[in-house]
Coordinates of C-alpha atoms in Angstrom, one line a residue:
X1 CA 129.9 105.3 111.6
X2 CA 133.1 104.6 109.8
X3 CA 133.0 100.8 110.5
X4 CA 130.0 101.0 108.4
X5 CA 131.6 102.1 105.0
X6 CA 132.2 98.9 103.4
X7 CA 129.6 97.3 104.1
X8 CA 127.3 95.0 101.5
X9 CA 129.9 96.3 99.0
X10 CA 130.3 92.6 97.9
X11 CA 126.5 92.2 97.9
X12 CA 124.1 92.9 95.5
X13 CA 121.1 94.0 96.9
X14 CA 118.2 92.9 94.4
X15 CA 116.0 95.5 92.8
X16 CA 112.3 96.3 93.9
X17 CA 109.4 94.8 91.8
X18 CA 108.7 98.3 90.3
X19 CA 112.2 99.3 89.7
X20 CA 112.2 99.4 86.1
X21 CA 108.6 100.8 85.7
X22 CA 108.1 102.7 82.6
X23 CA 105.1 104.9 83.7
X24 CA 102.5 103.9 81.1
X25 CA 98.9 104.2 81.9
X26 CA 99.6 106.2 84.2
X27 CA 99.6 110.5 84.4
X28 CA 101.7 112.6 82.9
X29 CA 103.4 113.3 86.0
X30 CA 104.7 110.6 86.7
X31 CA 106.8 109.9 83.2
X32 CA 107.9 113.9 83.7
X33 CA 109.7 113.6 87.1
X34 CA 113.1 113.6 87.0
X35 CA 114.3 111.9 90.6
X36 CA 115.1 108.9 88.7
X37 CA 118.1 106.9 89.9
X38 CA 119.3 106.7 86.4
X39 CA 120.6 110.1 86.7
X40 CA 121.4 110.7 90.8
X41 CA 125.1 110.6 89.5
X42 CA 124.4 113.5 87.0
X43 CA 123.1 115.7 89.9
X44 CA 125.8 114.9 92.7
X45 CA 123.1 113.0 94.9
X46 CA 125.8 109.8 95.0
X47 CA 129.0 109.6 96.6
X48 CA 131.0 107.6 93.5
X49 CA 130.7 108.3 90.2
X50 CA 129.9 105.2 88.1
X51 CA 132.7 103.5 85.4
X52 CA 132.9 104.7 82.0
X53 CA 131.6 102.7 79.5
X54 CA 128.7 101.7 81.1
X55 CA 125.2 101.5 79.4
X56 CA 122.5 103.6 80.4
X57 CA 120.6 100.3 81.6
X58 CA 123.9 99.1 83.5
X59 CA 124.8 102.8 84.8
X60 CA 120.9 102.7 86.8
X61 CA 121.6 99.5 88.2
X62 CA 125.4 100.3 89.4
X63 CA 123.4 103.8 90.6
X64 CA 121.0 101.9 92.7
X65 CA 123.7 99.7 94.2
X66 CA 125.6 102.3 95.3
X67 CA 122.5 104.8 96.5
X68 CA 120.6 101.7 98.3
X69 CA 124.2 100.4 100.3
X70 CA 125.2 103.8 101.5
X71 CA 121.1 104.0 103.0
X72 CA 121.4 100.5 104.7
X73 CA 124.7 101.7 105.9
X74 CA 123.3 104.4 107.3
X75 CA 120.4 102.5 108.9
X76 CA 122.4 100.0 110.1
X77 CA 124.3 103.0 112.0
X78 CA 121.0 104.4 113.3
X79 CA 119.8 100.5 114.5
X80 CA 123.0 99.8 116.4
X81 CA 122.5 103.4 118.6
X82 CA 119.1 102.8 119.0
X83 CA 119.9 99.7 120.2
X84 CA 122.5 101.2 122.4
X85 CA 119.5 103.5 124.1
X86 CA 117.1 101.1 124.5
X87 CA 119.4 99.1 126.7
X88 CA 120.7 101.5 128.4
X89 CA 117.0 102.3 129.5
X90 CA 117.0 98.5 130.5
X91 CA 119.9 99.0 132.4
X92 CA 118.5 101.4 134.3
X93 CA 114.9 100.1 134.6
X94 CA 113.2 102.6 133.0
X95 CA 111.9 100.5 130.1
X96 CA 108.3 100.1 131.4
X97 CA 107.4 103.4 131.6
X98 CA 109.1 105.6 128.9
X99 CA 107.8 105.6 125.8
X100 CA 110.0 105.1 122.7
X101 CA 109.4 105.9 119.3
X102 CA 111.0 105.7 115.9
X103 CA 109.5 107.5 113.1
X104 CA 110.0 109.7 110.5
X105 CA 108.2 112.6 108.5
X106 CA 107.9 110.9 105.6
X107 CA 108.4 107.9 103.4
X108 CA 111.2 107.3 100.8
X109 CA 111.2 105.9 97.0
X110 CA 114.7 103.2 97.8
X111 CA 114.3 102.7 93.6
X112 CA 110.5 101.8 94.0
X113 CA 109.0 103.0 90.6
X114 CA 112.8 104.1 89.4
X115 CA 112.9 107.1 91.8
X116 CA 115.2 108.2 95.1
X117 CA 113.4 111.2 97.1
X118 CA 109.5 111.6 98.2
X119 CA 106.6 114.1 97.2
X120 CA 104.5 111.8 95.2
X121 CA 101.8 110.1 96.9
X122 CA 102.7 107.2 95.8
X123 CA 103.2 104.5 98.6
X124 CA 106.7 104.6 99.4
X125 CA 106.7 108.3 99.9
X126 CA 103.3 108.9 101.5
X127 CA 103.6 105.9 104.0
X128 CA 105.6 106.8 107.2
X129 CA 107.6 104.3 109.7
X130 CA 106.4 104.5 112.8
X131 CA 107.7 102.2 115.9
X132 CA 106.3 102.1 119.2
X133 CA 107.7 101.2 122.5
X134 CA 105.7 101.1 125.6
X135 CA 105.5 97.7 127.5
X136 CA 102.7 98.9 129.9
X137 CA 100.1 99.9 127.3
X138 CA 101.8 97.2 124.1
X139 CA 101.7 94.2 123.7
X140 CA 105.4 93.1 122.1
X141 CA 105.7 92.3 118.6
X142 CA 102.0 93.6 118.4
X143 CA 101.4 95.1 114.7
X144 CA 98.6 97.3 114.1
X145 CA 97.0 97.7 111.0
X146 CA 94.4 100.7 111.2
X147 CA 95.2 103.8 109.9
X148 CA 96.7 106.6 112.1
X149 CA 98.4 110.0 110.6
X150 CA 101.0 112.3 111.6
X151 CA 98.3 114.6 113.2
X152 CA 97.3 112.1 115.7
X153 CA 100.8 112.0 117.2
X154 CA 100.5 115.1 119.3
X155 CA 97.0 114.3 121.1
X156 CA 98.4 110.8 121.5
X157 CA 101.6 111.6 123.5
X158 CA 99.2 114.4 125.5
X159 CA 96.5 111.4 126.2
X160 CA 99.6 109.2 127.0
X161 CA 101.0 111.7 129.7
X162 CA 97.5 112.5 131.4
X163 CA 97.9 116.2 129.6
X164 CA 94.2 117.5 128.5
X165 CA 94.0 117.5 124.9
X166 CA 93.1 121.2 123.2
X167 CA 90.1 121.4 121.7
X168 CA 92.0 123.0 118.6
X169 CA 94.3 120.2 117.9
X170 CA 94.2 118.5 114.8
X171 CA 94.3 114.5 115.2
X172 CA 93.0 112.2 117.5
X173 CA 94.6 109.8 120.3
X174 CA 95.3 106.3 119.2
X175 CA 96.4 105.1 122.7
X176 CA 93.1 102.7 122.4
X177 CA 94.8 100.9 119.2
X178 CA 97.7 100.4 121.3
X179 CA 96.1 98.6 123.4
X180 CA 94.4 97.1 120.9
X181 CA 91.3 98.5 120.9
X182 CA 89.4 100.3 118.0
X183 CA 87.8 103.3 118.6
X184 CA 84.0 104.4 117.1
X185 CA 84.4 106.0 114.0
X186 CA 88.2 105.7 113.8
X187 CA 89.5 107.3 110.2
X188 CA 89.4 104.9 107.4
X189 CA 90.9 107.6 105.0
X190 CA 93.3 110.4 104.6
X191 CA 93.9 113.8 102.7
X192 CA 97.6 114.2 101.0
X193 CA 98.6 117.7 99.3
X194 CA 101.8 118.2 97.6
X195 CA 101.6 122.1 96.8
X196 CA 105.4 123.0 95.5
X197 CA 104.9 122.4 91.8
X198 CA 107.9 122.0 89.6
X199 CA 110.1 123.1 92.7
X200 CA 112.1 120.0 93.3
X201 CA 112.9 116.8 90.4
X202 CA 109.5 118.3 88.4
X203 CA 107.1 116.7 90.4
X204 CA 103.8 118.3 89.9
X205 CA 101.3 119.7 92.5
X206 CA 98.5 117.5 93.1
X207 CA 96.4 116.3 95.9
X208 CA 94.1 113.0 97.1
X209 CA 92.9 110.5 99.5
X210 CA 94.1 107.2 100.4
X211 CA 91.2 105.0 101.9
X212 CA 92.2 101.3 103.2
X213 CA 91.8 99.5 99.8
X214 CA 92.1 102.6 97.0
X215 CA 93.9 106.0 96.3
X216 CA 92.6 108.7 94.5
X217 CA 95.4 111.5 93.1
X218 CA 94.6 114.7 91.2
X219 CA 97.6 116.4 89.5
X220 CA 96.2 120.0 88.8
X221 CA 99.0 121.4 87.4
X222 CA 97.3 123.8 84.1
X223 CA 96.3 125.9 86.3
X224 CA 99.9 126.7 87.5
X225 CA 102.7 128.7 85.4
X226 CA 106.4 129.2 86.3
X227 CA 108.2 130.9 83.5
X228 CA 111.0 128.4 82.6
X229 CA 109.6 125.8 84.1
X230 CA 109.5 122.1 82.4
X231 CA 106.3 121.7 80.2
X232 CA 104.8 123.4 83.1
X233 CA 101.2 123.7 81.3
X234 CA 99.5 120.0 81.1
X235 CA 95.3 119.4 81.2
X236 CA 94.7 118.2 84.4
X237 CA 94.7 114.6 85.2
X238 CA 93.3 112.0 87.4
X239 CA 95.0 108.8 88.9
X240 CA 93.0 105.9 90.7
X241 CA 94.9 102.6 92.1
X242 CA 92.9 99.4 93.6
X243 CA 95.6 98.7 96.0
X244 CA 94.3 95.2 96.8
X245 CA 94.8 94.2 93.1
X246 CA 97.6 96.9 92.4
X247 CA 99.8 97.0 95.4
X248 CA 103.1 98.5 93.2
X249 CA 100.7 101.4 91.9
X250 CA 100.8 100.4 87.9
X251 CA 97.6 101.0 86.9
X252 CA 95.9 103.3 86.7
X253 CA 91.6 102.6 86.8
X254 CA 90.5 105.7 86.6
X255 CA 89.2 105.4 83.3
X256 CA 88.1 101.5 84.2
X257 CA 84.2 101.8 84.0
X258 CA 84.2 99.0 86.9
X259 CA 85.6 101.9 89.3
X260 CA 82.6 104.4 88.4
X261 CA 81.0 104.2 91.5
X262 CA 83.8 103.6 93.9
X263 CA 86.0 107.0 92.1
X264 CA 82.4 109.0 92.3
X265 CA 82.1 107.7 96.2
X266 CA 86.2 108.6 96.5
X267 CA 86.1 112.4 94.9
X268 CA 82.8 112.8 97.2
X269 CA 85.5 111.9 100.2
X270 CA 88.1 113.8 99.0
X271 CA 86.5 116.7 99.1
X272 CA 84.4 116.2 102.6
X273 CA 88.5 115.8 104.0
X274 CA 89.2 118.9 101.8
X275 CA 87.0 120.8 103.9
X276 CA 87.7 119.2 107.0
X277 CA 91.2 120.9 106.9
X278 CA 90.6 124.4 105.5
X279 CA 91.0 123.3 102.0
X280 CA 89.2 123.2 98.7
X281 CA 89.2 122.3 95.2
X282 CA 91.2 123.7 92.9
X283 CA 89.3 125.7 90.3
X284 CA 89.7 123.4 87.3
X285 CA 88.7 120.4 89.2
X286 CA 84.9 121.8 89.2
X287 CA 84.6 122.3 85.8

């Protein structure tokens, strides 16, 4: 929305806690991707150019400045309309039985970690927004904190409209954590596969599992070559994160003989999920 344009451009919006990370103990990959924001001007992903003269420190902080106000303009564009439909269903009286939802298909590095873009599985990419409306079955201002994955969404909206739920369909309903309930054996972990190595910002393929409290990552990438590719031959490597003591992903336990047991118990997991979905180890994980 035009009116939007010039907004927060007197404001500085501050930096995230991770913003200047500099990707030690850590893999590999991580140091080797290039969707840093300290170089979204050289690749045309802002809409200004920053001032001459500026040092490379100063030109990532105007960079993230400009890249972070033109997203919150946007969002603030997208909040206003939403706005704008949800009272419109008010007006109507339609609110207690339609169900809204905002989501998304994926998270978003906003400078977390030094990055713009996704793909990693790294919090701020791999978590995704998800809003619920529905003042029958929810409670308002209700928050729920169990895990639920972009699978489940399809058996949810079929349990939601009485519509029998396929045997074939991946996911399961959460309508009983909408109402607050928590079902028998509801999933305490997921399975995450980035598979387009080098394609995009040299992000490497890898795969994992995020439980409640950890995240195991395996960047598998000597087993892949693409002629011209950036050093597109590395050994394999392992990333493990106690999110309860490392909530900005930093460091990496992995190696951490504390974490023996709980990575052993995790790559047991991984692979259990791996099957789940038709998937499998990659050959130079086994040996």
């Amino acid at each position: 929305n035009p009116k939007y344009l010039d907004l927060y451009r007197d404001q500085h919006i501050p930096e995230p806690e991770n913003f200047e990370d500099n990707y030690e103990n850590r893999a590999k990959a991580a140091e080797m991707s290039t969707q840093r924001v300290s170089v979204m001007h050289q690749k045309h992903h802002l809409p200004e150019f920053p001032p001459d003269g500026l040092s490379p420190s100063e030109t990532k902080r105007w960079n993230y400045q400009c890249y972070i106000k033109n997203y919150l303009r946007c969002v603030t564009s997208i909040d206003e309309n939403v706005g704008r439909l949800l009272d419109c269903l008010d007006r109507k009286d339609l609110s207690q039985n339609t169900i809204v939802i905002y989501t998304a298909d994926h998270g978003f590095f906003l400078g977390d970690h030094g990055w713009y873009d996704k793909r990693f599985m790294y919090e701020e990419s791999l978590r995704m927004p998800f809003l619920m409306q529905y003042p029958s079955e929810i409670e308002a201002g209700s928050v729920n904190d169990n895990m639920i994955l972009n699978v489940d969404f399809a058996p949810t909206f079929l349990d939601c409209t009485n519509v029998d739920i396929p045997d074939q369909i991946q996911g399961s309903s959460f309508r009983p954590l909408m109402r607050g309930e928590l079902p028998e054996k509801w999933q305490t972990s997921m399975y995450y596969r980035y598979w387009m190595h080098l394609s995009h910002h040299n992000v490497y393929s890898h795969y994992g599992i995020r439980t409640l409290r950890y995240k195991l990552i395996y960047y598998y990438a000597d087993a892949l070559d693409q002629p011209g590719a950036i050093d597109d031959r590395r050994p394999p490597e392992w990333e493990l994160f106690d999110l309860e003591q490392d909530p900005y992903e930093l460091n990496n336990v992995y190696h951490n003989s504390s974490y023996t047991e709980i990575k052993q118990q995790l790559e047991n997991e991984l692979h259990q999920l791996q099957m789940e979905v038709g998937d499998q180890p990659y050959p130079n994980e086994l040996n």
